[in-house]
């Protein structure tokens, strides 16, 4: 099994409606360090998992839809539910859709999967993993 | 698959009885950077893997039973066998027991697993993984 | 010259009034990784720069006044001017005031200085340094 | 499941023949931070996954065959195909062969696997994983 | 004293003519993690040390003149003398020249200095510091 | 001003006699991540601050006198006073003495200084700086 990974980050504001989140019900924010990894059982014709340049620019494009925004107003997180887990899932689903549109020789081989890990602080992270 | 992770650390003394450990048979110590991760196939009712506040305070409580101690005297490591692998296994088992006692809506969903990774130096780590 | 340093972090929301900040004029947020360092020409009677336990708890107390807040509403940053540099300066001034109230044997020796460094993303930081 | 991991690094030059690599077709270089991890379902007789000293010295020996070289001239990467993925695979295969020659009580138990992860920059890595 | 810092990286090939460098006389390469910091006694009119966006794009432009090149052919390092110290000095001098051309309200205040630190491996770095 | 830095680490046991240290009066231990930096106003004849190979091997030799030991028994820390600050000072003084014995073309130029920084946990460090 091979993998390739790249990193980026976004800075967002948000708050939570659910009282379980205590002080995080107040409007605050986070820098999410984003680490994505694509795993595949074999390399493609270019001896890589997938085109790392495409991977980075697609990730950057998705980051730009989130960076410097208030997630409380984002349709992907209705009812102020933008937990780190849900943000990771959202980014993974956006990435998977964009990767599907790549040229055959830029893609990962059949059987690939994707993991998106978000570091919200030096001591906490969450991730979401799905098939491609 | 989702995951959530938090970090902490402890400072311990220990030595090894087994001659295979060479100079580490002498009394020495370590700072263990501790990274724990809970993986679950779905999020709970609060849109998270599990209650991260409970996760951090339970981990802290277990760290306090180890911090500033000599593991040679700890009943979990009879015969001076506190390898990093065994310390990771011990912490994982203590965490699993404590997580089991959490309220239903603070827990991870069925099918969750736990990984405990201990960094003993900038160039070495060990981990233990089990079901919850 | 000796120094001692400790770390913590806060999660805040803010925005900027000044058009020079471009997209950061919109409400967004940040996780600030906070690293503080006290430098002193000599050690105190306990063979340390200053009481590291006091240093950590005072830093934590100041963090709690900022964590999970919107800095746009904070009196220290009138006119939405909470640049990373200004937040570092604010934390340094709060720390200096609190350190001044410590018992003589918990303090740093005469001639000490303080640096507060805030990491706002994996690729950017700002700091402020002053005398104690 | 247990694991143990160690780190090292090498500095190499290389270039790519395949036009898909754009500017990386020119001769350039990389520092590869190398992180290897052995996973095993049980610990061996010494309460460890495998002999970490042997693991580090075997990794160092393999690093010495790559360090300060031009991978364009290395037989493992014919036609200038030394992608990070291929370098990870090469190191993993060399490690697996060397680990197989270790004494029974220095080895990992049956069912072990090996992962080699190479960090080529602060924002990119690739890995290869195989059975031992 | 205030400071602001940003990071980037480049991947280069090079070799050394001087026999003191032993195996590094052979053609090899490095990923240089680049951390630059501007220190200034006061903030400018925008409550920052200098325009961090300009700082990042100027650094990126200088990186692009080095990335994916063989420093043995670069005029700044005659006689194959591209030690990490000399590369840091070169980047600092290029940065200082570019910063001097910025608009008054994008610059650091009088009395500012610049430090360029290059990490060549997980265990080694070099830096150069000069006035602006 | 130029600098060069290298890293290493040691694992030690110790305890403190002074009641100010609370739970750290009990025997415990630490992994000290050690980062040393030599600063000099000019480069030597080899276009470097000093011989980095000598720097690393001298640091390793000093580490070997501390690694896997109980600092309570070390003559440099009488009365169980091995605070991180004192360990940094001890290592710096040992380094300075060894560097003084190097060949002229392996040394740093006149006016050089040395800093030794010890990371004792992910959230705490201490350092000592002196002239060479």
Short mmCIF file of C-alpha atoms in Angstrom, two decimals, chain B residues 18 20-21 81 83 85-86 89 115 120 122-130, chain D residues 1-7 36-37 39 43 45-50 52 56:
data_model
loop_
_atom_site.label_atom_id
_atom_site.label_comp_id
_atom_site.label_asym_id
_atom_site.label_seq_id
_atom_site.Cartn_x
_atom_site.Cartn_y
_atom_site.Cartn_z
CA UNK B 18 16.36 -7.80 30.81
CA UNK B 20 18.91 -7.11 26.09
CA UNK B 21 18.39 -3.43 26.94
CA UNK B 81 9.26 -4.57 32.17
CA UNK B 83 8.89 -0.93 27.82
CA UNK B 85 4.99 -0.73 24.30
CA UNK B 86 3.84 -1.98 27.73
CA UNK B 89 -0.87 -0.88 26.49
CA UNK B 115 -4.81 3.93 19.78
CA UNK B 120 9.92 8.66 24.09
CA UNK B 122 12.52 12.89 18.97
CA UNK B 123 13.42 9.68 17.08
CA UNK B 124 11.44 6.86 18.72
CA UNK B 125 7.85 5.96 19.56
CA UNK B 126 5.70 2.92 20.32
CA UNK B 127 1.93 2.39 20.23
CA UNK B 128 -0.86 0.03 21.24
CA UNK B 129 -4.27 -0.23 19.61
CA UNK B 130 -7.40 -2.04 20.83
CA UNK D 1 -1.94 -4.35 17.75
CA UNK D 2 1.43 -2.89 18.84
CA UNK D 3 3.88 -0.75 16.89
CA UNK D 4 7.35 0.72 17.27
CA UNK D 5 8.82 3.52 15.17
CA UNK D 6 12.16 5.24 14.62
CA UNK D 7 13.36 8.17 12.48
CA UNK D 36 9.61 3.77 9.86
CA UNK D 37 7.06 1.83 11.87
CA UNK D 39 3.31 -3.15 13.58
CA UNK D 43 5.13 -8.39 21.66
CA UNK D 45 9.84 -12.29 24.54
CA UNK D 46 11.51 -8.98 25.52
CA UNK D 47 8.16 -7.14 25.84
CA UNK D 48 8.85 -5.11 22.69
CA UNK D 49 7.69 -5.22 19.05
CA UNK D 50 11.27 -5.79 17.90
CA UNK D 52 14.76 -1.03 18.48
CA UNK D 56 17.86 1.95 14.12
#
